[in-house]
Amino acid sequence: MFTLAITRRPGKNFAQGITTSKLGVPDYPLMLKQHTAYVETLRNLGLEVTVLDALDNFPDAYFVEDTAIVTPELAIITNPGAPARRGEEISIKSCLKQYRKIIHIQPPGTLEGGDVLMIGKTIFIGLSERTNQDGAAQLGHILESQGYIWTNIFLPEGLHLKSSVNYVGKDTVLITEKFFPLPVFQKYNKIVIEKEEDYATNTLLVNDHLITPKGFPSTRMKLSALGFPVIELEISEAQKMDGGLTCMSLRF
Ligand code: CIR
C-alpha cells in the first residue's frame, strides 16, 4: 500500500516542455484543473500528497516520476537523459531525504524514472533515448544489493518503458501490441492494448484502484475484468506534453 506521494504544480510555462505530440497547444487553466483532480484522487485513495511549487526554469518538472526511484529502502536520484530536465532532481532530493536514504545515479549514466517498472522485487529498466546502459546498470546494481532482480529492455518504440507497459495487479501487465512479444514479460498475464488506445497503457495502480486516462473505452472495459475499481481521469493537457498518469507523482 502507498501512503505518500510527491507531486509538483505545473508552471505557467509548462507548454514550453519537450513534446513530440501533435495534439495542439495545451491550456494552462485546464492543466491546473486536471492536475488538481489528479492530486485529489490520490488523496481520496488514502495518500498524503505533497504538492511542490513549480520550478520556473524547468517546464517539465511536474513530471516528477522521472527524477527519482523510490523503493521501501532507498531513494535513487536520477540523472535525467534530457539535458533540459537536468537540475529538476535537486529539489526532489531535498524533499525525499526526509523519507529515505539517498543514492545518486552518476554521469555519464543517465536514467529517467519513466523507464523503471517495479513489480515487487523485480525491476525492468527500459533503455531509451533518456536512459543509457550505464544508468540502467547503476540502478540495477544499487537495487541488487537490496535483494532485487533486474532486467534491461531495449525499447522498440516510445519515450519511456512505462509509455508501453505497466503493472495493473494480479500478476498482470497492461502492454501495447508492439511490446507484447517481448520475452521478458512472459510470466505475466497480459492485457494487450489496441494501437488506437496505446496512450491508455499508462494506467496507474494505487492501493487496489486503477487510475486510467479518460477517453479509451476499450481499455476501460478490459481493465474492469481485473475486479479493481477503475477511476477515469481527464489528462488531455499532460498528454499534449507526452506525459501521463504515472509521470505526475512519486508514490511510496
Ligand atoms: C519529457 O519529454 O520529458 C516530458 N515532456 C514528458 C515526460 C513524461 N514522463 C514520463 O513518462 N515518466
Coordinates of N, CA and C and ligand atoms in Angstrom, one line a residue:
M1 N 0.8 -1.2 0.0 CA 0.0 0.0 0.0 C 0.9 1.3 0.0
F2 N 0.5 2.2 -0.8 CA 1.2 3.5 -0.7 C 0.6 4.4 0.3
T3 N 1.4 5.2 1.0 CA 0.9 6.1 2.0 C 1.2 7.6 1.6
L4 N 2.3 7.7 0.8 CA 2.8 9.1 0.5 C 2.9 9.3 -1.0
A5 N 2.7 10.5 -1.5 CA 3.0 10.8 -2.9 C 3.6 12.2 -2.9
I6 N 4.5 12.4 -3.9 CA 5.1 13.7 -4.2 C 4.7 14.1 -5.6
T7 N 4.1 15.3 -5.7 CA 3.7 15.9 -7.0 C 4.3 17.3 -7.1
R8 N 4.2 17.9 -8.2 CA 4.6 19.3 -8.4 C 3.6 20.0 -9.2
R9 N 3.2 21.2 -8.8 CA 2.3 22.0 -9.6 C 2.9 22.4 -10.9
P10 N 2.2 22.2 -12.0 CA 2.7 22.6 -13.3 C 2.9 24.2 -13.3
G11 N 4.0 24.6 -13.9 CA 4.3 26.1 -14.0 C 3.6 26.7 -15.2
K12 N 3.5 28.0 -15.2 CA 2.9 28.8 -16.3 C 3.5 28.5 -17.6
N13 N 4.8 28.1 -17.6 CA 5.5 27.9 -18.9 C 5.5 26.4 -19.3
F14 N 4.6 25.6 -18.7 CA 4.6 24.2 -18.9 C 4.5 23.8 -20.4
A15 N 3.9 24.7 -21.2 CA 3.8 24.3 -22.6 C 5.1 24.4 -23.4
Q16 N 6.1 25.0 -22.7 CA 7.5 25.0 -23.3 C 8.3 23.7 -23.0
G17 N 7.7 22.8 -22.4 CA 8.4 21.5 -22.1 C 8.6 20.7 -23.4
I18 N 9.3 19.6 -23.3 CA 9.6 18.8 -24.5 C 8.4 18.0 -24.9
T19 N 8.1 18.0 -26.2 CA 7.0 17.2 -26.7 C 7.1 16.8 -28.1
T20 N 6.6 15.6 -28.4 CA 6.6 15.1 -29.8 C 5.1 15.0 -30.3
S21 N 4.2 15.3 -29.4 CA 2.8 15.1 -29.7 C 2.3 16.2 -30.7
K22 N 1.3 15.8 -31.5 CA 0.8 16.8 -32.4 C -0.7 17.1 -32.0
L23 N -0.9 17.1 -30.7 CA -2.2 17.3 -30.2 C -2.6 18.7 -30.0
G24 N -1.7 19.6 -30.3 CA -2.1 21.1 -30.1 C -1.5 21.7 -28.9
V25 N -1.7 23.0 -28.8 CA -1.2 23.8 -27.7 C -2.0 23.5 -26.4
P26 N -1.3 23.1 -25.3 CA -2.1 22.9 -24.1 C -2.5 24.2 -23.4
D27 N -3.5 24.0 -22.6 CA -4.2 25.2 -21.9 C -3.8 25.2 -20.4
Y28 N -3.3 26.3 -19.9 CA -2.8 26.3 -18.5 C -3.9 26.1 -17.5
P29 N -5.0 26.9 -17.5 CA -6.0 26.7 -16.5 C -6.6 25.3 -16.6
L30 N -6.7 24.7 -17.7 CA -7.2 23.3 -17.8 C -6.2 22.3 -17.2
M31 N -4.9 22.6 -17.5 CA -3.9 21.7 -17.0 C -3.9 21.7 -15.4
L32 N -4.1 22.9 -14.9 CA -4.2 23.0 -13.4 C -5.4 22.3 -12.8
K33 N -6.5 22.4 -13.5 CA -7.7 21.8 -13.1 C -7.5 20.2 -13.1
Q34 N -6.9 19.8 -14.2 CA -6.7 18.3 -14.3 C -5.6 17.8 -13.3
H35 N -4.6 18.6 -13.0 CA -3.6 18.3 -12.0 C -4.2 18.2 -10.6
T36 N -5.1 19.2 -10.3 CA -5.7 19.2 -9.0 C -6.6 18.0 -8.8
A37 N -7.3 17.6 -9.9 CA -8.2 16.4 -9.8 C -7.3 15.2 -9.6
Y38 N -6.1 15.2 -10.2 CA -5.2 14.0 -10.0 C -4.7 13.9 -8.5
V39 N -4.4 15.1 -8.0 CA -3.9 15.1 -6.6 C -5.1 14.7 -5.7
E40 N -6.2 15.2 -5.9 CA -7.4 14.9 -5.1 C -7.7 13.4 -5.2
T41 N -7.5 12.8 -6.3 CA -7.8 11.3 -6.5 C -6.8 10.5 -5.6
L42 N -5.5 10.9 -5.6 CA -4.5 10.2 -4.8 C -4.9 10.4 -3.3
R43 N -5.3 11.6 -3.0 CA -5.7 11.8 -1.5 C -6.9 11.0 -1.2
N44 N -7.9 10.9 -2.1 CA -9.1 10.0 -1.8 C -8.7 8.6 -1.6
L45 N -7.6 8.2 -2.2 CA -7.1 6.8 -2.1 C -6.3 6.6 -0.8
G46 N -6.2 7.6 0.0 CA -5.5 7.5 1.3 C -4.1 8.0 1.4
L47 N -3.6 8.6 0.3 CA -2.2 9.0 0.3 C -2.1 10.4 0.8
E48 N -1.0 10.7 1.5 CA -0.7 12.1 1.9 C 0.1 12.6 0.8
V49 N -0.4 13.7 0.1 CA 0.2 14.1 -1.1 C 0.9 15.5 -0.9
T50 N 2.2 15.5 -1.1 CA 2.9 16.8 -1.1 C 2.8 17.4 -2.5
V51 N 2.5 18.7 -2.6 CA 2.5 19.4 -3.9 C 3.6 20.4 -3.8
L52 N 4.7 20.2 -4.5 CA 5.8 21.1 -4.5 C 5.5 22.3 -5.5
D53 N 6.2 23.4 -5.2 CA 6.0 24.6 -6.1 C 6.6 24.3 -7.5
A54 N 6.0 25.0 -8.5 CA 6.5 24.9 -9.9 C 8.0 25.4 -9.9
L55 N 8.8 24.8 -10.8 CA 10.1 25.3 -11.0 C 10.2 26.1 -12.3
D56 N 10.4 27.4 -12.1 CA 10.3 28.3 -13.3 C 11.2 27.9 -14.4
N57 N 12.4 27.4 -14.1 CA 13.4 27.1 -15.2 C 13.2 25.7 -15.8
F58 N 12.2 25.0 -15.3 CA 12.0 23.6 -15.8 C 10.6 23.3 -16.1
P59 N 10.2 23.6 -17.3 CA 8.7 23.4 -17.7 C 8.2 22.0 -17.5
D60 N 9.1 21.0 -17.6 CA 8.6 19.6 -17.4 C 8.7 19.1 -16.0
A61 N 9.0 19.9 -15.0 CA 9.3 19.4 -13.7 C 8.2 18.8 -13.0
Y62 N 6.9 19.0 -13.4 CA 5.8 18.4 -12.7 C 5.7 16.9 -13.1
F63 N 6.5 16.5 -14.1 CA 6.6 15.0 -14.3 C 7.7 14.5 -13.4
V64 N 7.3 14.5 -12.1 CA 8.3 14.2 -11.0 C 8.8 12.8 -11.1
E65 N 8.0 11.9 -11.6 CA 8.4 10.5 -11.7 C 9.8 10.3 -12.3
D66 N 10.2 11.1 -13.2 CA 11.4 10.9 -13.9 C 12.7 11.2 -13.1
T67 N 12.5 11.9 -11.9 CA 13.6 12.4 -11.2 C 14.1 11.5 -10.0
A68 N 13.3 10.4 -9.8 CA 13.7 9.5 -8.6 C 13.1 8.2 -8.7
I69 N 13.7 7.2 -8.1 CA 13.1 5.9 -8.0 C 13.0 5.7 -6.5
V70 N 11.8 5.5 -6.0 CA 11.7 5.3 -4.5 C 11.3 3.9 -4.2
T71 N 12.1 3.2 -3.4 CA 11.7 1.8 -3.0 C 11.4 1.9 -1.5
P72 N 11.0 0.8 -0.9 CA 10.8 0.9 0.6 C 12.1 1.2 1.3
E73 N 13.2 0.9 0.7 CA 14.5 1.1 1.4 C 15.2 2.4 1.1
L74 N 15.1 2.8 -0.2 CA 16.0 3.9 -0.7 C 15.3 4.9 -1.6
A75 N 15.9 6.0 -1.8 CA 15.5 6.9 -2.9 C 16.7 7.1 -3.8
I76 N 16.6 6.7 -5.1 CA 17.7 6.9 -6.0 C 17.4 8.1 -6.9
I77 N 18.2 9.1 -6.8 CA 18.0 10.3 -7.5 C 18.6 10.1 -8.9
T78 N 17.8 10.4 -10.0 CA 18.3 10.1 -11.3 C 19.1 11.2 -11.9
N79 N 19.7 10.9 -13.0 CA 20.4 11.9 -13.9 C 19.6 11.9 -15.2
P80 N 18.6 12.8 -15.3 CA 17.7 12.7 -16.5 C 18.5 12.8 -17.8
G81 N 18.1 12.0 -18.8 CA 18.7 11.9 -20.1 C 18.5 13.2 -20.9
A82 N 17.4 13.9 -20.7 CA 17.1 15.1 -21.4 C 17.8 16.2 -20.8
P83 N 18.8 16.8 -21.5 CA 19.6 17.9 -20.9 C 18.7 19.0 -20.3
A84 N 17.6 19.3 -20.9 CA 16.8 20.4 -20.4 C 16.1 20.1 -19.1
R85 N 16.1 18.8 -18.7 CA 15.5 18.4 -17.5 C 16.5 18.2 -16.3
R86 N 17.8 18.3 -16.7 CA 18.8 18.1 -15.6 C 18.8 19.3 -14.6
G87 N 18.6 19.0 -13.4 CA 18.5 20.0 -12.4 C 17.2 19.9 -11.6
E88 N 16.2 19.3 -12.3 CA 14.9 19.1 -11.6 C 15.0 18.2 -10.4
E89 N 16.0 17.3 -10.5 CA 16.2 16.3 -9.4 C 16.7 16.9 -8.1
I90 N 17.2 18.2 -8.1 CA 17.8 18.7 -6.9 C 16.7 19.0 -5.9
S91 N 15.6 19.6 -6.3 CA 14.6 19.9 -5.3 C 13.8 18.6 -4.8
I92 N 13.8 17.6 -5.7 CA 13.2 16.3 -5.3 C 14.0 15.7 -4.3
K93 N 15.3 15.8 -4.4 CA 16.2 15.2 -3.4 C 16.0 15.9 -2.0
S94 N 15.9 17.2 -2.0 CA 15.6 17.9 -0.7 C 14.3 17.4 -0.1
C95 N 13.4 17.1 -0.9 CA 12.1 16.6 -0.4 C 12.2 15.1 0.1
L96 N 12.8 14.3 -0.7 CA 12.9 12.9 -0.4 C 13.8 12.5 0.8
K97 N 14.8 13.4 1.0 CA 15.7 13.0 2.0 C 15.1 12.9 3.4
Q98 N 13.9 13.5 3.6 CA 13.3 13.3 4.9 C 12.7 11.9 5.1
Y99 N 12.5 11.2 3.9 CA 11.9 9.9 4.0 C 12.8 8.7 3.8
R100 N 13.9 8.9 3.0 CA 14.7 7.7 2.6 C 16.2 8.1 2.6
K101 N 17.0 7.1 2.7 CA 18.5 7.3 2.4 C 18.6 7.6 0.9
I102 N 19.5 8.5 0.5 CA 19.6 9.0 -0.9 C 20.8 8.4 -1.5
I103 N 20.6 7.9 -2.7 CA 21.8 7.5 -3.6 C 21.6 8.1 -4.9
H104 N 22.7 8.5 -5.6 CA 22.6 9.2 -6.9 C 23.0 8.3 -8.0
I105 N 22.4 8.5 -9.2 CA 22.9 7.9 -10.4 C 24.0 8.9 -10.9
Q106 N 25.1 8.4 -11.2 CA 26.3 9.3 -11.6 C 26.4 9.4 -13.1
P107 N 26.8 10.6 -13.7 CA 27.1 10.7 -15.1 C 28.4 9.9 -15.3
P108 N 28.6 9.3 -16.5 CA 27.8 9.5 -17.7 C 26.5 8.7 -17.7
G109 N 26.2 8.0 -16.6 CA 24.9 7.3 -16.6 C 23.7 8.3 -16.7
T110 N 22.7 7.9 -17.5 CA 21.5 8.7 -17.5 C 20.4 7.7 -17.2
L111 N 19.3 8.2 -16.5 CA 18.2 7.4 -16.2 C 17.0 8.3 -15.9
E112 N 15.8 7.9 -16.4 CA 14.6 8.6 -16.0 C 13.6 7.6 -15.5
G113 N 12.9 8.0 -14.4 CA 12.0 7.1 -13.7 C 10.9 6.5 -14.6
G114 N 10.6 7.2 -15.7 CA 9.6 6.6 -16.6 C 10.0 5.3 -17.2
D115 N 11.3 5.1 -17.2 CA 11.9 3.8 -17.7 C 12.0 2.7 -16.7
V116 N 11.5 2.9 -15.5 CA 11.7 1.9 -14.5 C 10.3 1.4 -14.0
L117 N 10.1 0.1 -14.3 CA 8.9 -0.5 -13.9 C 9.2 -1.5 -12.8
M118 N 8.6 -1.3 -11.6 CA 8.9 -2.2 -10.5 C 7.7 -3.1 -10.2
I119 N 7.9 -4.4 -10.2 CA 6.8 -5.3 -9.9 C 7.4 -6.1 -8.7
G120 N 7.0 -5.8 -7.5 CA 7.6 -6.4 -6.3 C 9.1 -6.2 -6.3
K121 N 9.8 -7.3 -6.3 CA 11.2 -7.2 -6.2 C 11.9 -7.4 -7.6
T122 N 11.1 -7.3 -8.6 CA 11.6 -7.4 -10.0 C 11.5 -6.0 -10.6
I123 N 12.7 -5.6 -11.2 CA 12.8 -4.3 -11.8 C 13.1 -4.4 -13.3
F124 N 12.2 -3.8 -14.1 CA 12.5 -3.8 -15.5 C 13.0 -2.3 -15.9
I125 N 14.1 -2.3 -16.6 CA 14.7 -0.9 -16.9 C 14.7 -0.8 -18.4
G126 N 14.0 0.2 -18.9 CA 14.0 0.5 -20.4 C 15.2 1.2 -20.8
L127 N 15.8 0.8 -21.9 CA 17.0 1.5 -22.5 C 16.3 2.4 -23.6
S128 N 16.4 3.7 -23.4 CA 15.6 4.6 -24.3 C 16.6 5.7 -24.7
E129 N 16.0 6.7 -25.3 CA 16.8 7.9 -25.6 C 17.1 8.7 -24.3
R130 N 16.4 8.3 -23.2 CA 16.7 9.0 -21.9 C 17.5 8.2 -20.9
T131 N 17.5 6.9 -21.1 CA 18.1 6.0 -20.1 C 19.2 5.2 -20.8
N132 N 20.5 5.4 -20.4 CA 21.5 4.6 -21.1 C 21.9 3.4 -20.3
Q133 N 22.8 2.6 -20.9 CA 23.1 1.3 -20.3 C 23.9 1.5 -19.0
D134 N 24.7 2.6 -18.9 CA 25.4 2.9 -17.7 C 24.4 3.2 -16.6
G135 N 23.5 4.1 -16.9 CA 22.5 4.5 -15.9 C 21.7 3.3 -15.4
A136 N 21.3 2.5 -16.3 CA 20.5 1.3 -16.0 C 21.3 0.3 -15.1
A137 N 22.6 0.2 -15.5 CA 23.4 -0.8 -14.7 C 23.6 -0.2 -13.3
Q138 N 23.8 1.1 -13.2 CA 24.0 1.7 -11.8 C 22.8 1.4 -11.0
L139 N 21.6 1.6 -11.5 CA 20.4 1.4 -10.8 C 20.2 -0.1 -10.4
G140 N 20.5 -0.9 -11.5 CA 20.4 -2.4 -11.2 C 21.3 -2.8 -10.1
H141 N 22.5 -2.3 -10.1 CA 23.5 -2.8 -9.0 C 23.1 -2.2 -7.6
I142 N 22.5 -1.0 -7.6 CA 22.1 -0.5 -6.3 C 20.9 -1.4 -5.8
L143 N 20.0 -1.7 -6.7 CA 18.9 -2.5 -6.2 C 19.2 -3.9 -5.9
E144 N 20.1 -4.4 -6.7 CA 20.6 -5.8 -6.5 C 21.1 -6.0 -5.0
S145 N 21.8 -5.0 -4.5 CA 22.3 -5.0 -3.2 C 21.2 -5.1 -2.1
Q146 N 19.9 -4.7 -2.6 CA 18.8 -4.7 -1.7 C 17.9 -6.0 -1.9
G147 N 18.4 -6.9 -2.7 CA 17.6 -8.1 -3.0 C 16.7 -8.1 -4.2
Y148 N 16.9 -7.1 -5.0 CA 16.0 -7.1 -6.2 C 16.7 -7.8 -7.4
I149 N 15.9 -8.2 -8.4 CA 16.5 -8.7 -9.6 C 16.1 -7.7 -10.7
W150 N 17.0 -7.5 -11.7 CA 16.7 -6.5 -12.7 C 17.0 -7.0 -14.1
T151 N 16.3 -6.4 -15.0 CA 16.4 -6.8 -16.5 C 16.4 -5.5 -17.3
N152 N 17.2 -5.4 -18.3 CA 17.2 -4.3 -19.3 C 16.3 -4.6 -20.4
I153 N 15.6 -3.6 -20.9 CA 14.8 -3.9 -22.1 C 15.1 -2.8 -23.1
F154 N 15.6 -3.1 -24.3 CA 15.8 -2.1 -25.4 C 14.4 -1.8 -25.9
L155 N 14.0 -0.5 -25.8 CA 12.6 -0.2 -26.2 C 12.5 -0.2 -27.7
P156 N 11.5 -1.0 -28.2 CA 11.2 -0.9 -29.6 C 10.6 0.4 -30.1
E157 N 10.0 1.1 -29.2 CA 9.4 2.4 -29.5 C 9.1 3.1 -28.2
G158 N 8.7 4.4 -28.4 CA 8.2 5.2 -27.3 C 9.2 5.9 -26.5
L159 N 8.7 6.9 -25.7 CA 9.5 7.8 -24.9 C 10.2 7.0 -23.7
H160 N 9.3 6.3 -22.9 CA 9.8 5.6 -21.8 C 9.2 4.2 -21.8
L161 N 9.8 3.3 -21.0 CA 9.2 2.0 -20.8 C 7.7 2.0 -20.4
K162 N 7.4 2.9 -19.4 CA 6.0 2.9 -18.9 C 5.1 3.6 -19.8
S163 N 5.6 4.1 -21.0 CA 4.6 4.6 -22.0 C 4.0 3.3 -22.6
S164 N 4.6 2.1 -22.5 CA 4.1 1.0 -23.2 C 3.8 -0.3 -22.4
V165 N 4.3 -0.3 -21.1 CA 4.0 -1.4 -20.2 C 3.8 -0.9 -18.8
N166 N 2.7 -1.4 -18.1 CA 2.5 -1.0 -16.7 C 1.9 -2.2 -16.0
Y167 N 2.2 -2.3 -14.7 CA 1.7 -3.4 -13.9 C 0.3 -3.0 -13.3
V168 N -0.7 -3.8 -13.5 CA -2.0 -3.5 -13.0 C -2.5 -4.4 -12.0
G169 N -1.6 -5.1 -11.3 CA -2.0 -6.0 -10.2 C -2.3 -7.4 -10.7
K170 N -2.5 -8.4 -9.7 CA -2.9 -9.7 -10.1 C -2.0 -10.4 -11.2
D171 N -0.7 -10.2 -11.0 CA 0.2 -10.7 -12.0 C 0.0 -10.4 -13.4
T172 N -0.6 -9.2 -13.6 CA -1.0 -8.8 -15.0 C -0.3 -7.5 -15.4
V173 N 0.2 -7.5 -16.6 CA 0.7 -6.2 -17.2 C -0.3 -5.7 -18.3
L174 N -0.4 -4.4 -18.4 CA -1.1 -3.8 -19.5 C 0.0 -3.5 -20.5
I175 N -0.1 -3.9 -21.7 CA 1.0 -3.8 -22.7 C 0.5 -3.5 -24.1
T176 N 1.3 -2.7 -24.8 CA 1.0 -2.4 -26.2 C 1.3 -3.6 -27.1
E177 N 0.7 -3.6 -28.3 CA 0.9 -4.7 -29.2 C 2.3 -4.8 -29.6
K178 N 3.0 -3.7 -29.7 CA 4.4 -3.7 -30.1 C 5.3 -4.4 -29.0
F179 N 5.0 -4.2 -27.7 CA 5.8 -4.8 -26.7 C 5.3 -6.2 -26.3
F180 N 4.2 -6.6 -26.7 CA 3.6 -7.9 -26.4 C 4.5 -9.1 -26.6
P181 N 5.2 -9.1 -27.8 CA 6.1 -10.3 -28.0 C 7.4 -10.4 -27.1
L182 N 7.7 -9.3 -26.4 CA 9.0 -9.3 -25.7 C 9.0 -10.5 -24.6
P183 N 10.0 -11.3 -24.7 CA 10.0 -12.5 -23.8 C 10.1 -12.1 -22.3
V184 N 10.6 -10.9 -22.0 CA 10.8 -10.6 -20.6 C 9.5 -10.6 -19.8
F185 N 8.4 -10.4 -20.5 CA 7.1 -10.3 -19.7 C 6.3 -11.6 -19.8
Q186 N 7.0 -12.7 -20.3 CA 6.4 -14.0 -20.5 C 5.6 -14.5 -19.3
K187 N 6.1 -14.3 -18.1 CA 5.5 -14.9 -16.9 C 4.3 -14.2 -16.4
Y188 N 4.0 -13.0 -17.0 CA 2.8 -12.3 -16.6 C 1.6 -12.5 -17.5
N189 N 0.4 -12.4 -16.9 CA -0.8 -12.3 -17.7 C -0.7 -11.0 -18.4
K190 N -1.3 -10.9 -19.6 CA -1.2 -9.6 -20.3 C -2.6 -9.2 -20.8
I191 N -2.8 -7.9 -20.6 CA -3.9 -7.2 -21.3 C -3.3 -6.4 -22.4
V192 N -3.6 -6.7 -23.6 CA -3.0 -6.1 -24.8 C -3.9 -4.9 -25.2
I193 N -3.2 -3.8 -25.3 CA -4.0 -2.5 -25.7 C -3.9 -2.3 -27.2
E194 N -5.1 -2.0 -27.7 CA -5.1 -1.8 -29.2 C -4.4 -0.5 -29.5
K195 N -3.8 -0.6 -30.8 CA -3.0 0.5 -31.2 C -3.6 1.9 -31.0
E196 N -4.9 2.0 -31.3 CA -5.6 3.4 -31.2 C -5.7 3.8 -29.7
E197 N -5.5 2.9 -28.8 CA -5.6 3.3 -27.4 C -4.2 3.2 -26.7
D198 N -3.1 3.1 -27.4 CA -1.8 3.0 -26.8 C -1.6 3.9 -25.6
Y199 N -2.1 5.1 -25.7 CA -1.8 6.0 -24.6 C -2.3 5.5 -23.2
A200 N -3.4 4.8 -23.3 CA -4.1 4.3 -22.0 C -3.3 3.2 -21.3
T201 N -2.2 2.7 -22.0 CA -1.3 1.8 -21.3 C -0.7 2.4 -20.1
N202 N -0.6 3.7 -20.1 CA -0.1 4.4 -18.9 C -1.2 4.6 -17.9
T203 N -1.6 3.4 -17.3 CA -2.6 3.3 -16.2 C -1.9 3.1 -14.9
L204 N -2.4 3.6 -13.9 CA -1.7 3.6 -12.6 C -2.4 2.8 -11.5
L205 N -1.8 1.9 -10.9 CA -2.3 1.1 -9.9 C -2.0 1.7 -8.5
V206 N -3.0 2.1 -7.8 CA -2.8 2.8 -6.5 C -3.7 2.1 -5.5
N207 N -3.2 1.5 -4.5 CA -4.0 0.9 -3.4 C -5.2 0.2 -3.9
D208 N -5.0 -0.8 -4.8 CA -6.1 -1.6 -5.3 C -7.2 -0.8 -6.1
H209 N -6.8 0.3 -6.6 CA -7.6 1.0 -7.6 C -6.8 1.3 -8.8
L210 N -7.5 1.3 -10.0 CA -6.8 1.6 -11.2 C -7.2 3.0 -11.7
I211 N -6.2 3.9 -11.9 CA -6.5 5.2 -12.4 C -6.1 5.2 -13.9
T212 N -7.0 5.5 -14.8 CA -6.7 5.3 -16.2 C -7.2 6.6 -16.9
P213 N -6.5 7.0 -18.0 CA -7.0 8.2 -18.7 C -8.3 8.0 -19.3
K214 N -9.1 9.1 -19.3 CA -10.5 9.1 -19.8 C -10.4 9.1 -21.3
G215 N -11.4 8.4 -21.9 CA -11.5 8.5 -23.4 C -10.9 7.3 -24.1
F216 N -10.7 6.2 -23.4 CA -10.2 5.0 -24.0 C -11.1 3.8 -23.6
P217 N -12.3 3.7 -24.3 CA -13.4 2.8 -23.8 C -13.0 1.3 -23.8
S218 N -12.2 0.9 -24.8 CA -11.9 -0.5 -24.9 C -10.9 -0.9 -23.8
T219 N -10.0 0.0 -23.5 CA -9.1 -0.3 -22.3 C -9.9 -0.3 -21.0
R220 N -10.8 0.7 -20.9 CA -11.6 0.8 -19.7 C -12.3 -0.6 -19.4
M221 N -12.9 -1.1 -20.5 CA -13.6 -2.4 -20.4 C -12.7 -3.5 -20.0
K222 N -11.6 -3.6 -20.6 CA -10.6 -4.7 -20.3 C -10.2 -4.6 -18.9
L223 N -10.0 -3.4 -18.4 CA -9.5 -3.2 -17.0 C -10.5 -3.7 -16.0
S224 N -11.8 -3.5 -16.3 CA -12.8 -3.8 -15.4 C -12.8 -5.3 -15.1
A225 N -12.3 -6.1 -16.0 CA -12.2 -7.6 -15.8 C -11.3 -7.9 -14.6
L226 N -10.4 -7.0 -14.2 CA -9.5 -7.3 -13.1 C -10.2 -7.3 -11.8
G227 N -11.3 -6.6 -11.7 CA -12.0 -6.5 -10.5 C -11.7 -5.4 -9.5
F228 N -10.8 -4.5 -9.9 CA -10.4 -3.3 -9.1 C -11.4 -2.2 -9.5
P229 N -11.7 -1.3 -8.6 CA -12.4 -0.1 -9.0 C -11.6 0.7 -10.0
V230 N -12.2 1.2 -11.1 CA -11.5 1.9 -12.1 C -11.9 3.4 -12.1
I231 N -10.9 4.3 -12.0 CA -11.2 5.7 -11.9 C -10.6 6.3 -13.2
E232 N -11.5 7.0 -14.0 CA -11.0 7.6 -15.2 C -10.8 9.1 -14.9
L233 N -9.6 9.5 -15.4 CA -9.2 10.9 -15.2 C -8.9 11.6 -16.5
E234 N -9.4 12.8 -16.7 CA -9.1 13.6 -17.9 C -7.7 14.1 -17.8
I235 N -6.8 13.7 -18.7 CA -5.5 14.3 -18.6 C -5.0 14.7 -20.0
S236 N -5.9 15.3 -20.7 CA -5.5 15.7 -22.1 C -4.4 16.7 -22.2
E237 N -4.2 17.5 -21.2 CA -3.2 18.6 -21.3 C -1.8 18.0 -21.1
A238 N -1.7 17.0 -20.1 CA -0.4 16.4 -19.9 C -0.1 15.5 -21.1
Q239 N -1.1 14.9 -21.7 CA -0.9 14.1 -22.9 C -0.3 14.9 -24.1
K240 N -0.7 16.1 -24.2 CA -0.1 17.0 -25.2 C 1.4 17.3 -25.0
M241 N 1.8 17.0 -23.7 CA 3.2 17.2 -23.4 C 4.0 15.9 -23.2
D242 N 3.4 14.8 -23.8 CA 4.0 13.5 -23.8 C 4.0 12.9 -22.4
G243 N 3.2 13.4 -21.5 CA 3.2 12.8 -20.1 C 1.9 12.1 -19.9
G244 N 1.9 11.4 -18.7 CA 0.7 10.6 -18.4 C 0.5 10.5 -16.9
L245 N -0.3 9.6 -16.5 CA -0.7 9.4 -15.1 C 0.5 9.0 -14.2
T246 N 1.3 8.1 -14.7 CA 2.4 7.6 -13.8 C 3.4 8.8 -13.6
C247 N 3.6 9.6 -14.6 CA 4.7 10.6 -14.6 C 4.5 11.7 -13.5
M248 N 3.2 11.9 -13.2 CA 3.0 13.1 -12.4 C 3.1 12.9 -10.8
S249 N 3.6 11.7 -10.4 CA 3.8 11.6 -9.0 C 4.8 10.5 -8.7
L250 N 5.4 10.6 -7.5 CA 6.2 9.6 -6.9 C 5.4 9.0 -5.8
R251 N 5.2 7.7 -5.8 CA 4.3 7.1 -4.8 C 5.1 6.1 -4.0
F252 N 5.0 6.1 -2.7 CA 5.7 5.2 -1.9 C 5.1 5.0 -0.5
Ligands
CIR1 C1 9.5 14.9 -21.4 O1 9.6 14.8 -22.6 O2 10.5 14.7 -20.7 C2 8.2 15.4 -20.8 N1 7.6 16.3 -21.7 C3 7.3 14.2 -20.6 C4 7.8 13.2 -19.5 C5 6.9 12.1 -19.3 N2 7.3 11.3 -18.2 C6 7.1 10.0 -18.1 O3 6.5 9.4 -18.9 N3 7.6 9.4 -17.0

